[in-house]
Amino acid sequence: MFTMPTRTVGTIKQDWEPVVLHKTKPKAQDLRNPKAVNQALRTGAEVLTVKKPTAGSNKKATAGPVLNARKLDEAAEPAALERVGGEVRHAIQKARLDKKMSQGDLAKLINERVQVVQEYENGKAVINQGVLGKMERVLGVKLRGKIGK
């Protein structure tokens, strides 16, 4: 069964207290706006100016000794990663050409991108033992450890 809400019976009163609306304070970014600064100067309002200690110079304000971030990184890690050596590069190229493969064919057989094979043959690649292992299996040549000895 559905019932309607009921109202309380009584007199209706009005609230005559004043309501005060306040303007929001301007944001700091708006105060730095050149238009706002010019308007304040025209109306005679107070304008705050702050002189920066390093204004007009090429010096940085430093509280203490600042260490070079690169030096910190090099202290924690080696600066350069080991790249593919000349012997390995030539061994990969020679074995690939002996089997009459293109770089694309070798890349497909080892499930890598052609760019990876190019980087290994150009000496730009960072040594990855897994990739070298795949190349050894496909090419039938020893690429890891001492080559030619």
PDB file of N, CA, C and O in Angstrom, residues 15 19 21 59 62 65-66 72-73 82 88 92-93 99 111 121 127 130 137-138 142:
ATOM      1  N   ASP A  15      13.518  34.087   7.629  1.00  0.00           N
ATOM      2  CA  ASP A  15      14.781  34.405   8.272  1.00  0.00           C
ATOM      3  C   ASP A  15      15.276  35.731   7.708  1.00  0.00           C
ATOM      4  O   ASP A  15      15.586  35.839   6.530  1.00  0.00           O
ATOM      5  N   VAL A  19      22.867  38.316   4.819  1.00  0.00           N
ATOM      6  CA  VAL A  19      23.800  37.377   4.209  1.00  0.00           C
ATOM      7  C   VAL A  19      24.973  38.198   3.668  1.00  0.00           C
ATOM      8  O   VAL A  19      24.775  39.149   2.917  1.00  0.00           O
ATOM      9  N   LEU A  21      28.409  38.307   1.454  1.00  0.00           N
ATOM     10  CA  LEU A  21      29.185  37.635   0.421  1.00  0.00           C
ATOM     11  C   LEU A  21      30.577  38.232   0.403  1.00  0.00           C
ATOM     12  O   LEU A  21      30.742  39.457   0.395  1.00  0.00           O
ATOM     13  N   LYS A  59      74.815  33.062 -12.325  1.00  0.00           N
ATOM     14  CA  LYS A  59      75.199  32.206 -11.209  1.00  0.00           C
ATOM     15  C   LYS A  59      73.961  31.581 -10.592  1.00  0.00           C
ATOM     16  O   LYS A  59      72.897  32.182 -10.559  1.00  0.00           O
ATOM     17  N   THR A  62      73.458  28.663  -4.456  1.00  0.00           N
ATOM     18  CA  THR A  62      73.681  27.334  -3.893  1.00  0.00           C
ATOM     19  C   THR A  62      73.829  27.436  -2.391  1.00  0.00           C
ATOM     20  O   THR A  62      74.481  28.342  -1.870  1.00  0.00           O
ATOM     21  N   PRO A  65      77.809  22.638  -1.271  1.00  0.00           N
ATOM     22  CA  PRO A  65      78.494  22.087  -2.442  1.00  0.00           C
ATOM     23  C   PRO A  65      77.549  21.197  -3.247  1.00  0.00           C
ATOM     24  O   PRO A  65      76.839  20.370  -2.687  1.00  0.00           O
ATOM     25  N   VAL A  66      77.532  21.412  -4.542  1.00  0.00           N
ATOM     26  CA  VAL A  66      76.680  20.622  -5.424  1.00  0.00           C
ATOM     27  C   VAL A  66      77.577  19.694  -6.235  1.00  0.00           C
ATOM     28  O   VAL A  66      78.521  20.133  -6.878  1.00  0.00           O
ATOM     29  N   LEU A  72      78.062  11.265  -9.873  1.00  0.00           N
ATOM     30  CA  LEU A  72      77.400  10.380  -8.923  1.00  0.00           C
ATOM     31  C   LEU A  72      76.948   9.090  -9.597  1.00  0.00           C
ATOM     32  O   LEU A  72      77.080   7.997  -9.042  1.00  0.00           O
ATOM     33  N   ASP A  73      76.396   9.203 -10.804  1.00  0.00           N
ATOM     34  CA  ASP A  73      75.960   8.017 -11.531  1.00  0.00           C
ATOM     35  C   ASP A  73      77.134   7.116 -11.881  1.00  0.00           C
ATOM     36  O   ASP A  73      77.055   5.895 -11.765  1.00  0.00           O
ATOM     37  N   GLU A  82      79.573  -2.709 -21.829  1.00  0.00           N
ATOM     38  CA  GLU A  82      80.451  -3.451 -22.733  1.00  0.00           C
ATOM     39  C   GLU A  82      79.752  -3.683 -24.070  1.00  0.00           C
ATOM     40  O   GLU A  82      78.643  -4.198 -24.137  1.00  0.00           O
ATOM     41  N   VAL A  88      84.195 -10.662 -32.425  1.00  0.00           N
ATOM     42  CA  VAL A  88      82.837 -11.222 -32.433  1.00  0.00           C
ATOM     43  C   VAL A  88      82.068 -10.690 -33.644  1.00  0.00           C
ATOM     44  O   VAL A  88      81.365 -11.439 -34.325  1.00  0.00           O
ATOM     45  N   ILE A  92      80.557 -13.166 -36.580  1.00  0.00           N
ATOM     46  CA  ILE A  92      79.130 -13.223 -36.927  1.00  0.00           C
ATOM     47  C   ILE A  92      78.955 -12.999 -38.428  1.00  0.00           C
ATOM     48  O   ILE A  92      78.264 -13.760 -39.114  1.00  0.00           O
ATOM     49  N   GLN A  93      79.614 -11.957 -38.942  1.00  0.00           N
ATOM     50  CA  GLN A  93      79.491 -11.631 -40.364  1.00  0.00           C
ATOM     51  C   GLN A  93      79.993 -12.768 -41.243  1.00  0.00           C
ATOM     52  O   GLN A  93      79.335 -13.171 -42.201  1.00  0.00           O
ATOM     53  N   LYS A  99      77.106 -19.136 -44.704  1.00  0.00           N
ATOM     54  CA  LYS A  99      75.846 -19.878 -44.821  1.00  0.00           C
ATOM     55  C   LYS A  99      74.902 -19.220 -45.824  1.00  0.00           C
ATOM     56  O   LYS A  99      73.755 -19.654 -45.961  1.00  0.00           O
ATOM     57  N   ASN A 111      64.743 -15.160 -33.865  1.00  0.00           N
ATOM     58  CA  ASN A 111      63.576 -14.476 -33.305  1.00  0.00           C
ATOM     59  C   ASN A 111      63.929 -13.104 -32.712  1.00  0.00           C
ATOM     60  O   ASN A 111      63.529 -12.769 -31.601  1.00  0.00           O
ATOM     61  N   GLU A 121      76.629  -6.668 -35.732  1.00  0.00           N
ATOM     62  CA  GLU A 121      77.653  -6.667 -36.776  1.00  0.00           C
ATOM     63  C   GLU A 121      78.367  -5.323 -36.889  1.00  0.00           C
ATOM     64  O   GLU A 121      79.493  -5.274 -37.359  1.00  0.00           O
ATOM     65  N   ILE A 127      76.372  -6.219 -25.244  1.00  0.00           N
ATOM     66  CA  ILE A 127      76.429  -7.690 -25.274  1.00  0.00           C
ATOM     67  C   ILE A 127      75.288  -8.290 -24.459  1.00  0.00           C
ATOM     68  O   ILE A 127      75.087  -7.955 -23.295  1.00  0.00           O
ATOM     69  N   GLY A 130      72.185 -14.101 -24.170  1.00  0.00           N
ATOM     70  CA  GLY A 130      71.104 -14.885 -24.770  1.00  0.00           C
ATOM     71  C   GLY A 130      71.097 -14.765 -26.288  1.00  0.00           C
ATOM     72  O   GLY A 130      70.938 -15.772 -27.003  1.00  0.00           O
ATOM     73  N   ARG A 137      74.011 -21.079 -32.016  1.00  0.00           N
ATOM     74  CA  ARG A 137      73.272 -22.284 -32.435  1.00  0.00           C
ATOM     75  C   ARG A 137      72.936 -22.239 -33.928  1.00  0.00           C
ATOM     76  O   ARG A 137      73.087 -23.227 -34.639  1.00  0.00           O
ATOM     77  N   VAL A 138      72.474 -21.068 -34.415  1.00  0.00           N
ATOM     78  CA  VAL A 138      72.062 -20.963 -35.807  1.00  0.00           C
ATOM     79  C   VAL A 138      73.262 -20.981 -36.753  1.00  0.00           C
ATOM     80  O   VAL A 138      73.250 -21.653 -37.782  1.00  0.00           O
ATOM     81  N   LYS A 142      81.400 -20.471 -32.473  1.00  0.00           N
ATOM     82  CA  LYS A 142      81.548 -20.060 -31.082  1.00  0.00           C
ATOM     83  C   LYS A 142      81.765 -18.545 -31.034  1.00  0.00           C
ATOM     84  O   LYS A 142      82.701 -18.023 -31.637  1.00  0.00           O
TER      85      LYS A 142
END
